[in-house]
Tab-separated table of C-alpha atoms in Angstrom:
chain	number	residue	atom	x	y	z
U	25	UNK	CA	-43.902	-67.501	61.000
U	26	UNK	CA	-44.743	-67.478	64.719
U	27	UNK	CA	-48.071	-68.617	66.140
U	28	UNK	CA	-49.388	-65.098	66.868
U	29	UNK	CA	-48.763	-63.868	63.318
U	30	UNK	CA	-50.430	-66.986	61.902
U	31	UNK	CA	-53.539	-66.510	64.038
U	32	UNK	CA	-53.762	-62.824	63.100
U	33	UNK	CA	-53.501	-63.665	59.385
U	34	UNK	CA	-56.196	-66.346	59.730
U	35	UNK	CA	-58.464	-63.824	61.459
U	36	UNK	CA	-57.878	-61.168	58.790
U	37	UNK	CA	-58.429	-63.750	56.028
U	38	UNK	CA	-61.840	-64.779	57.358
U	39	UNK	CA	-62.831	-61.128	57.906
U	40	UNK	CA	-61.877	-60.431	54.269
U	41	UNK	CA	-64.216	-63.236	53.158
U	42	UNK	CA	-66.939	-61.638	55.279
U	43	UNK	CA	-66.440	-58.268	53.586
U	44	UNK	CA	-66.552	-59.870	50.118
U	45	UNK	CA	-69.867	-61.566	50.977
U	46	UNK	CA	-71.289	-58.137	51.873
U	47	UNK	CA	-71.214	-57.294	48.136
U	48	UNK	CA	-73.098	-60.414	46.972
U	49	UNK	CA	-76.809	-59.457	46.566
U	50	UNK	CA	-79.778	-61.792	46.881
U	51	UNK	CA	-81.161	-62.903	43.489
U	52	UNK	CA	-83.737	-60.702	41.787
U	53	UNK	CA	-83.387	-57.514	43.857
U	54	UNK	CA	-83.043	-53.998	42.449
U	55	UNK	CA	-80.172	-52.571	44.513
U	56	UNK	CA	-80.740	-48.987	43.309
U	57	UNK	CA	-84.230	-48.932	44.826
U	58	UNK	CA	-82.884	-50.309	48.130
U	59	UNK	CA	-80.125	-47.688	48.299
U	60	UNK	CA	-82.666	-44.963	47.530
U	61	UNK	CA	-84.797	-46.189	50.441
U	62	UNK	CA	-81.872	-46.273	52.895
U	63	UNK	CA	-80.730	-42.789	51.893
U	64	UNK	CA	-83.598	-41.491	54.021
U	65	UNK	CA	-82.862	-43.773	56.965
U	66	UNK	CA	-79.309	-42.848	57.898
U	67	UNK	CA	-80.299	-41.340	61.246
U	68	UNK	CA	-82.503	-44.049	62.736
U	69	UNK	CA	-82.372	-47.655	63.892
U	70	UNK	CA	-82.460	-48.923	60.298
U	71	UNK	CA	-79.314	-46.906	59.686
U	72	UNK	CA	-77.797	-48.486	62.804
U	73	UNK	CA	-78.712	-51.971	61.553
U	74	UNK	CA	-77.170	-51.134	58.182
U	75	UNK	CA	-73.996	-49.914	59.893
U	76	UNK	CA	-73.752	-53.094	62.012
U	77	UNK	CA	-73.821	-55.136	58.802
U	78	UNK	CA	-71.143	-53.041	57.100
U	79	UNK	CA	-73.719	-51.579	54.659
U	80	UNK	CA	-74.735	-55.107	53.628
U	81	UNK	CA	-78.405	-54.256	54.286
U	82	UNK	CA	-78.558	-51.380	51.795
U	83	UNK	CA	-76.903	-53.671	49.227
U	84	UNK	CA	-79.421	-56.398	50.178
U	85	UNK	CA	-76.547	-58.837	50.473
U	86	UNK	CA	-76.991	-62.523	51.287
U	87	UNK	CA	-75.508	-61.649	54.705
U	88	UNK	CA	-77.863	-58.697	55.274
U	89	UNK	CA	-79.264	-60.415	58.383
U	90	UNK	CA	-75.750	-60.551	59.782
U	91	UNK	CA	-75.346	-62.551	62.990
U	92	UNK	CA	-78.461	-61.072	64.643
U	93	UNK	CA	-80.491	-64.334	64.340
U	94	UNK	CA	-77.618	-66.138	66.098
U	95	UNK	CA	-77.390	-63.517	68.844
U	96	UNK	CA	-81.150	-63.587	69.501
U	97	UNK	CA	-81.288	-67.400	69.657
U	98	UNK	CA	-82.156	-68.734	73.158
U	99	UNK	CA	-79.208	-69.167	75.531
U	100	UNK	CA	-79.535	-72.216	77.789
U	101	UNK	CA	-76.725	-71.850	80.279
U	102	UNK	CA	-77.336	-75.109	82.184
U	103	UNK	CA	-76.582	-77.224	79.116
U	104	UNK	CA	-73.039	-75.859	78.819
U	105	UNK	CA	-71.718	-77.484	81.998
U	106	UNK	CA	-70.595	-80.737	80.339
U	107	UNK	CA	-69.391	-81.752	76.875
U	108	UNK	CA	-72.589	-83.562	75.830
U	109	UNK	CA	-74.731	-80.711	77.114
U	110	UNK	CA	-72.593	-78.212	75.245
U	111	UNK	CA	-73.062	-80.086	71.953
U	112	UNK	CA	-76.830	-80.116	72.501
U	113	UNK	CA	-76.658	-76.430	73.420
U	114	UNK	CA	-74.901	-75.556	70.139
U	115	UNK	CA	-77.425	-77.609	68.143
U	116	UNK	CA	-80.343	-75.751	69.739
U	117	UNK	CA	-78.630	-72.421	69.070
U	118	UNK	CA	-78.064	-73.244	65.398
U	119	UNK	CA	-81.571	-74.618	64.818
U	120	UNK	CA	-83.010	-71.513	66.495
U	121	UNK	CA	-80.781	-69.330	64.323
U	122	UNK	CA	-82.162	-70.985	61.174
U	123	UNK	CA	-85.766	-70.555	62.371
U	124	UNK	CA	-85.298	-66.896	63.341
U	125	UNK	CA	-83.388	-66.247	60.113
U	126	UNK	CA	-86.203	-67.672	57.973
U	127	UNK	CA	-88.814	-65.543	59.756
U	128	UNK	CA	-86.754	-62.364	59.322
U	129	UNK	CA	-85.779	-63.144	55.727
U	130	UNK	CA	-89.378	-63.863	54.690
U	131	UNK	CA	-90.491	-60.631	56.387
U	132	UNK	CA	-87.836	-58.662	54.502
U	133	UNK	CA	-88.716	-60.329	51.191
U	134	UNK	CA	-92.429	-59.590	51.600
U	135	UNK	CA	-91.629	-55.983	52.466
U	136	UNK	CA	-89.439	-55.614	49.373
U	137	UNK	CA	-92.183	-56.866	47.069
U	138	UNK	CA	-94.235	-53.749	47.885
U	139	UNK	CA	-91.296	-51.324	47.792
U	140	UNK	CA	-90.942	-48.995	44.832
U	141	UNK	CA	-88.463	-46.303	43.908
U	142	UNK	CA	-88.597	-43.228	41.717
U	143	UNK	CA	-90.916	-43.635	38.754
U	144	UNK	CA	-92.651	-46.597	40.371
U	145	UNK	CA	-89.706	-48.929	39.765
U	146	UNK	CA	-90.135	-52.075	41.857
U	147	UNK	CA	-87.423	-53.340	44.218
U	148	UNK	CA	-88.085	-56.886	42.951
U	149	UNK	CA	-87.268	-57.825	39.365
U	150	UNK	CA	-88.500	-61.450	39.336
U	151	UNK	CA	-91.661	-63.380	40.253
U	152	UNK	CA	-92.786	-62.590	43.806
U	153	UNK	CA	-93.013	-66.196	45.025
U	154	UNK	CA	-89.636	-67.106	43.535
U	155	UNK	CA	-88.113	-64.007	45.086
U	156	UNK	CA	-89.416	-64.802	48.581
U	157	UNK	CA	-88.123	-68.388	48.416
U	158	UNK	CA	-84.716	-67.380	47.002
U	159	UNK	CA	-84.327	-64.545	49.501
U	160	UNK	CA	-85.209	-66.726	52.480
U	161	UNK	CA	-82.764	-69.503	51.611
U	162	UNK	CA	-79.940	-67.231	50.464
U	163	UNK	CA	-80.128	-64.998	53.562
U	164	UNK	CA	-80.332	-67.911	55.991
U	165	UNK	CA	-77.434	-69.545	54.155
U	166	UNK	CA	-75.472	-66.290	54.420
U	167	UNK	CA	-76.151	-66.026	58.162
U	168	UNK	CA	-75.070	-69.618	58.831
U	169	UNK	CA	-71.933	-68.998	56.780
U	170	UNK	CA	-71.157	-66.011	59.010
U	171	UNK	CA	-71.720	-68.164	62.104
U	172	UNK	CA	-69.249	-70.702	60.703
U	173	UNK	CA	-66.722	-67.946	59.962
U	174	UNK	CA	-67.143	-66.656	63.504
U	175	UNK	CA	-66.504	-70.141	64.933
U	176	UNK	CA	-63.374	-70.539	62.801
U	177	UNK	CA	-62.006	-67.193	63.994
U	178	UNK	CA	-62.675	-68.122	67.634
U	179	UNK	CA	-61.037	-71.540	67.302
U	180	UNK	CA	-58.140	-70.779	64.962
U	181	UNK	CA	-57.673	-67.010	65.100
U	182	UNK	CA	-57.535	-64.255	67.706
U	183	UNK	CA	-60.545	-63.027	69.689
U	184	UNK	CA	-64.256	-63.778	69.655
U	185	UNK	CA	-65.322	-64.443	66.066
U	186	UNK	CA	-68.919	-63.187	66.288
U	187	UNK	CA	-67.822	-59.976	68.026
U	188	UNK	CA	-65.095	-59.391	65.433
U	189	UNK	CA	-67.600	-59.817	62.581
U	190	UNK	CA	-69.798	-57.087	64.094
U	191	UNK	CA	-66.652	-55.027	64.744
U	192	UNK	CA	-65.522	-55.360	61.106
U	193	UNK	CA	-68.965	-54.353	59.841
U	194	UNK	CA	-68.983	-51.184	61.939
U	195	UNK	CA	-65.382	-50.222	61.139
U	196	UNK	CA	-65.956	-50.735	57.394
U	197	UNK	CA	-68.685	-48.071	57.517
U	198	UNK	CA	-66.452	-45.447	59.161
U	199	UNK	CA	-64.859	-44.107	55.914
U	200	UNK	CA	-68.261	-43.500	54.291
U	201	UNK	CA	-69.504	-41.870	57.518
U	202	UNK	CA	-66.502	-39.514	57.496
U	203	UNK	CA	-67.079	-38.641	53.834
U	204	UNK	CA	-70.784	-38.074	54.488
U	205	UNK	CA	-70.027	-35.757	57.400
U	206	UNK	CA	-67.539	-33.741	55.362
U	207	UNK	CA	-70.140	-33.439	52.599
U	208	UNK	CA	-72.596	-31.995	55.151
U	209	UNK	CA	-69.988	-29.377	56.046
U	210	UNK	CA	-69.292	-28.699	52.366
U	211	UNK	CA	-72.954	-28.037	51.494
U	212	UNK	CA	-73.507	-25.965	54.632
U	213	UNK	CA	-75.870	-28.367	56.438
U	214	UNK	CA	-73.297	-28.758	59.226
U	215	UNK	CA	-71.144	-25.889	60.447
U	216	UNK	CA	-67.466	-26.180	61.307
U	217	UNK	CA	-68.358	-25.432	64.936
U	218	UNK	CA	-70.908	-28.241	64.804
U	219	UNK	CA	-68.268	-30.607	63.391
U	220	UNK	CA	-65.837	-29.677	66.187
U	221	UNK	CA	-68.616	-30.233	68.712
U	222	UNK	CA	-69.275	-33.710	67.244
U	223	UNK	CA	-65.582	-34.593	67.396
U	224	UNK	CA	-65.429	-33.489	71.031
U	225	UNK	CA	-68.515	-35.576	71.834
U	226	UNK	CA	-66.949	-38.614	70.128
U	227	UNK	CA	-63.626	-38.148	71.950
U	228	UNK	CA	-65.367	-37.711	75.304
U	229	UNK	CA	-67.611	-40.732	74.726
U	230	UNK	CA	-64.722	-42.980	73.665
U	231	UNK	CA	-62.694	-41.891	76.714
U	232	UNK	CA	-65.678	-42.488	78.996
U	233	UNK	CA	-66.330	-45.948	77.495
U	234	UNK	CA	-62.675	-46.965	77.886
U	235	UNK	CA	-62.679	-45.727	81.492
U	236	UNK	CA	-65.844	-47.654	82.409
U	237	UNK	CA	-64.873	-50.819	80.533
U	238	UNK	CA	-61.540	-50.982	82.353
U	239	UNK	CA	-63.034	-50.038	85.739
U	240	UNK	CA	-63.465	-52.809	88.291
U	241	UNK	CA	-64.077	-53.354	91.982
U	242	UNK	CA	-61.322	-55.445	93.545
U	243	UNK	CA	-62.674	-57.506	96.412
U	244	UNK	CA	-59.739	-58.524	98.658
U	245	UNK	CA	-59.267	-62.239	99.288
U	246	UNK	CA	-56.990	-63.814	101.865
U	247	UNK	CA	-55.475	-67.303	101.576
U	248	UNK	CA	-53.908	-69.261	104.418
U	249	UNK	CA	-50.800	-71.196	103.393
U	250	UNK	CA	-48.671	-73.146	105.867
U	251	UNK	CA	-44.935	-72.509	105.603
U	252	UNK	CA	-43.444	-75.902	106.556
U	253	UNK	CA	-39.881	-74.702	107.100
U	254	UNK	CA	-40.993	-72.185	109.711
U	255	UNK	CA	-43.953	-74.286	110.978
U	256	UNK	CA	-46.336	-71.371	110.921
U	257	UNK	CA	-49.090	-69.919	108.738
U	258	UNK	CA	-48.511	-67.107	106.274
U	259	UNK	CA	-51.304	-64.996	104.824
U	260	UNK	CA	-51.275	-64.436	101.047
U	261	UNK	CA	-53.472	-61.585	99.764
U	262	UNK	CA	-55.247	-61.580	96.415
U	263	UNK	CA	-58.434	-60.088	95.007
U	264	UNK	CA	-61.526	-60.872	92.915
U	265	UNK	CA	-62.009	-58.307	90.101
U	266	UNK	CA	-65.657	-57.424	89.431
U	267	UNK	CA	-66.257	-55.184	86.429
U	268	UNK	CA	-68.808	-52.373	86.408
U	269	UNK	CA	-70.111	-53.591	83.056
U	270	UNK	CA	-70.369	-57.338	83.654
U	271	UNK	CA	-72.691	-57.974	80.689
U	272	UNK	CA	-70.475	-56.479	77.964
U	273	UNK	CA	-71.995	-55.384	74.644
U	274	UNK	CA	-74.716	-58.057	74.536
U	275	UNK	CA	-77.568	-55.969	76.100
U	276	UNK	CA	-77.618	-53.136	73.492
U	277	UNK	CA	-77.137	-55.594	70.619
U	278	UNK	CA	-79.865	-57.887	71.932
U	279	UNK	CA	-82.249	-54.985	72.610
U	280	UNK	CA	-81.732	-53.585	69.093
U	281	UNK	CA	-82.216	-57.013	67.519
U	282	UNK	CA	-85.468	-57.651	69.422
U	283	UNK	CA	-86.913	-54.249	68.524
U	284	UNK	CA	-85.890	-54.579	64.886
U	285	UNK	CA	-87.466	-58.045	64.623
U	286	UNK	CA	-91.146	-56.877	64.613
U	287	UNK	CA	-90.232	-53.932	62.382
U	288	UNK	CA	-88.681	-56.335	59.883
U	289	UNK	CA	-91.643	-58.718	59.944
U	290	UNK	CA	-94.218	-55.899	59.765
U	291	UNK	CA	-92.399	-53.895	57.083
U	292	UNK	CA	-94.912	-54.975	54.428
U	293	UNK	CA	-98.007	-55.098	56.667
U	294	UNK	CA	-101.267	-53.505	55.484
U	295	UNK	CA	-103.573	-54.555	58.346
U	296	UNK	CA	-104.501	-51.413	60.374
U	297	UNK	CA	-103.646	-53.042	63.724
U	298	UNK	CA	-100.266	-54.248	62.476
U	299	UNK	CA	-99.577	-50.856	60.913
U	300	UNK	CA	-100.342	-49.168	64.249
U	301	UNK	CA	-97.900	-51.502	66.012
U	302	UNK	CA	-95.256	-50.707	63.396
U	303	UNK	CA	-95.849	-46.975	63.770
U	304	UNK	CA	-95.713	-47.278	67.571
U	305	UNK	CA	-92.250	-48.848	67.219
U	306	UNK	CA	-91.060	-46.207	64.781
U	307	UNK	CA	-87.248	-45.931	65.232
U	308	UNK	CA	-87.559	-42.145	65.083
U	309	UNK	CA	-90.175	-42.072	67.827
U	310	UNK	CA	-89.891	-41.406	71.532
U	311	UNK	CA	-91.379	-44.749	72.650
U	312	UNK	CA	-88.887	-46.809	70.619
U	313	UNK	CA	-85.967	-45.394	72.596
U	314	UNK	CA	-87.773	-45.599	75.935
U	315	UNK	CA	-88.427	-49.305	75.298
U	316	UNK	CA	-84.864	-49.754	74.052
U	317	UNK	CA	-83.474	-48.179	77.240
U	318	UNK	CA	-85.642	-50.465	79.411
U	319	UNK	CA	-84.593	-53.536	77.402
U	320	UNK	CA	-80.909	-52.644	77.714
U	321	UNK	CA	-81.190	-52.264	81.499
U	322	UNK	CA	-83.131	-55.533	81.778
U	323	UNK	CA	-80.656	-57.519	79.668
U	324	UNK	CA	-77.731	-55.927	81.505
U	325	UNK	CA	-79.029	-57.435	84.753
U	326	UNK	CA	-79.958	-60.700	83.043
U	327	UNK	CA	-76.568	-61.275	81.409
U	328	UNK	CA	-74.669	-60.079	84.494
U	329	UNK	CA	-76.428	-62.795	86.519
U	330	UNK	CA	-75.256	-65.378	83.960
U	331	UNK	CA	-71.685	-64.131	83.631
U	332	UNK	CA	-71.059	-63.608	87.367
U	333	UNK	CA	-71.873	-66.706	89.434
U	334	UNK	CA	-71.323	-65.774	93.079
U	335	UNK	CA	-72.183	-69.295	94.287
U	336	UNK	CA	-69.415	-70.935	92.234
U	337	UNK	CA	-66.894	-68.279	93.282
U	338	UNK	CA	-67.769	-68.718	96.968
U	339	UNK	CA	-67.490	-72.523	96.720
U	340	UNK	CA	-64.122	-72.333	94.926
U	341	UNK	CA	-62.772	-69.915	97.522
U	342	UNK	CA	-63.831	-72.241	100.343
U	343	UNK	CA	-62.194	-75.254	98.665
U	344	UNK	CA	-58.932	-73.331	98.166
U	345	UNK	CA	-58.838	-72.053	101.726
U	346	UNK	CA	-59.605	-68.485	100.721
U	347	UNK	CA	-61.925	-65.979	102.364
U	348	UNK	CA	-62.917	-62.338	102.154
U	349	UNK	CA	-61.686	-60.503	105.291
U	350	UNK	CA	-64.598	-59.940	107.669
U	351	UNK	CA	-66.943	-62.265	105.729
U	352	UNK	CA	-67.644	-65.889	106.647
U	353	UNK	CA	-66.914	-68.458	103.900
U	354	UNK	CA	-69.860	-70.058	102.137
U	355	UNK	CA	-73.317	-68.482	102.096
U	356	UNK	CA	-72.234	-65.113	103.534
U	357	UNK	CA	-69.490	-64.823	100.908
U	358	UNK	CA	-72.012	-65.623	98.169
U	359	UNK	CA	-74.428	-62.985	99.519
U	360	UNK	CA	-71.662	-60.391	99.821
U	361	UNK	CA	-70.465	-60.963	96.243
U	362	UNK	CA	-74.039	-60.803	94.931
U	363	UNK	CA	-74.593	-57.483	96.731
U	364	UNK	CA	-71.399	-56.022	95.260
U	365	UNK	CA	-72.245	-57.291	91.760
U	366	UNK	CA	-75.821	-55.925	91.949
U	367	UNK	CA	-74.617	-52.460	92.980
U	368	UNK	CA	-72.067	-52.387	90.167
U	369	UNK	CA	-74.593	-53.751	87.661
U	370	UNK	CA	-76.988	-50.903	88.484
U	371	UNK	CA	-74.418	-48.351	87.341
U	372	UNK	CA	-73.301	-50.570	84.469
U	373	UNK	CA	-76.881	-50.957	83.208
U	374	UNK	CA	-77.476	-47.211	83.478
U	375	UNK	CA	-74.241	-46.581	81.568
U	376	UNK	CA	-75.231	-48.994	78.768
U	377	UNK	CA	-78.725	-47.509	78.502
U	378	UNK	CA	-77.401	-43.944	78.221
U	379	UNK	CA	-74.789	-44.926	75.638
U	380	UNK	CA	-77.511	-46.666	73.591
U	381	UNK	CA	-79.897	-43.677	73.450
U	382	UNK	CA	-77.136	-41.072	73.055
U	383	UNK	CA	-77.466	-40.898	69.213
U	384	UNK	CA	-81.171	-40.133	69.420
U	385	UNK	CA	-80.550	-37.460	72.065
U	386	UNK	CA	-77.962	-35.762	69.843
U	387	UNK	CA	-80.100	-35.941	66.710
U	388	UNK	CA	-83.505	-35.056	68.179
U	389	UNK	CA	-82.852	-32.842	71.194
U	390	UNK	CA	-79.611	-31.024	70.435
U	391	UNK	CA	-80.246	-30.864	66.692
U	392	UNK	CA	-76.943	-32.374	65.533
U	393	UNK	CA	-77.544	-33.626	61.998
U	394	UNK	CA	-75.243	-36.603	62.382
U	395	UNK	CA	-75.890	-40.161	63.503
U	396	UNK	CA	-73.372	-40.802	66.241
U	397	UNK	CA	-73.646	-44.472	67.121
U	398	UNK	CA	-73.039	-44.813	70.844
U	399	UNK	CA	-73.707	-48.568	70.654
U	400	UNK	CA	-71.372	-48.853	67.671
U	401	UNK	CA	-68.575	-47.036	69.520
U	402	UNK	CA	-69.183	-49.216	72.575
U	403	UNK	CA	-68.834	-52.381	70.491
U	404	UNK	CA	-65.712	-51.152	68.679
U	405	UNK	CA	-63.957	-50.096	71.894
U	406	UNK	CA	-64.865	-53.209	73.877
U	407	UNK	CA	-63.983	-55.654	71.092
U	408	UNK	CA	-60.684	-53.818	70.542
U	409	UNK	CA	-59.845	-54.026	74.269
U	410	UNK	CA	-60.821	-57.711	74.428
U	411	UNK	CA	-58.779	-58.571	71.318
U	412	UNK	CA	-55.716	-56.719	72.621
U	413	UNK	CA	-55.965	-58.614	75.907
U	414	UNK	CA	-56.095	-61.930	74.057
U	415	UNK	CA	-53.103	-60.979	71.919
U	416	UNK	CA	-51.184	-60.072	75.084
U	417	UNK	CA	-52.205	-63.402	76.649
U	418	UNK	CA	-50.966	-65.258	73.536
U	419	UNK	CA	-47.659	-63.354	73.659
U	420	UNK	CA	-47.274	-64.176	77.352
U	421	UNK	CA	-48.037	-67.853	76.692
U	422	UNK	CA	-45.526	-67.908	73.851
U	423	UNK	CA	-42.928	-66.375	76.184
U	424	UNK	CA	-43.545	-69.137	78.750
U	425	UNK	CA	-43.283	-71.802	76.040
U	426	UNK	CA	-39.953	-70.327	74.907
U	427	UNK	CA	-38.611	-70.286	78.471
U	428	UNK	CA	-39.742	-73.896	78.923
U	429	UNK	CA	-37.949	-75.050	75.774
U	430	UNK	CA	-34.709	-73.224	76.614
U	431	UNK	CA	-34.825	-74.430	80.189
U	432	UNK	CA	-34.602	-70.897	81.635
C-alpha cells in the first residue's frame, strides 16, 4: 500500500469514528423531545448549527458542541514563531477550549431542563443537578476528543483535520436535506419550478464560490541572478499570488459561533433583560443577520492581516535579491503589498458576507421554503479544493521520491 492510500484510509477511519460519536447521546436526555424541538428550527441559525455538527445537536450527542469551542478559543499569533512558544500556544488554546466548552455545555443543560415536548414530557429524564454535571463533562470530553481526532488527521492523514470534521458533518446532512426537499415537493409545499430554481441557485453559487476561491492577483517579482559562464546578469521573473479570499472559511464560522454563544447560554433565561437580549439576537430576525454580516467582514479583515504578512514577504524578497518592478525593496514593497491585499480583502470580505446571509435572503425575501446554507457550501467547496491540492502535493512529492530512488 502506497503512502497516499494509507493517509487517505487513516483520514476516513478517523472521520468514521467521528460519525459514530454523533450517535452517542449525553446521559439522561430525552432525544424525542429534542428532535421535536429542532423540527421547527430547520430554517434558522440553530438549523445551521445542527447541520455543521452532522445532526449531532438534534440527537444531543456528546459531540453536539462540535469543534466550535476550539475555533472560538483565542489565537495568539506571536507565540507560534518558535517551538516553545508554539507549545504554550497550543496549551492556551486547549485550556480555552475546555473553559468555553464548559460554559456552552452548562448553558445547554440548563436550557434543556426547562424544555418540554408534547404532553408536557420533559427533555431531561434524571435529576437536574446530575444532568447538568453529566452533560457538561460529557460534552467537553466529546469536544476534546474531536480536537484530538482533528490533530491526528492533520498529522497522519490528508488535509486539515478540524476543517475535515466540519466538512464531514455538513456532507453527512446532505442526504436528509435532499429527502426533506423532495418531501416538500411531494406534499405540494414546494413546486417543481421552485425546486428547479433552487437547483439553479445552488449551481450558480457553487460555481461562483469555486471561481472566487481560485481567483488570485499575481504580483510580478523579478530576481537578479548572475550567469558566471557569460559574466552577465540575467533576470528571472516570478510572481507572488495573493488570493481574493485570504481569510478562508474562518470568518463565517467564527461569526456564527460568537452569535450562537449568547443564544446557547441564554436559552433557559427567565430574567426580562436577558430574554430581551435573546429575542434581539433571534436567528430569524433582521438584526441577527446584520450583525452576522458585520462580524464576517470584520473577521475577514482580521484574519487576512494574520495570514498575509507583507513585512515578512518584503524582507524575504530583499534577502533573496528579488523586487517588484517599479517598487523599491523594503518599506515601499511592504506598503505596496499591503495596499494590494487590502483592496482584495475588501471584495473578499464582501463576498463572504453575502454568501453568509444568502440563506436568509432566500427564505425571508424571495419566499423559498428551503434552507440553502451558503456558509455550508462555502466550507464544503473550500475544504474540498484544499484537500485536493494537498493530495496533488503528496502525489508530486511521491513522484520526486521515486525519481530520487531510481536515479532518474
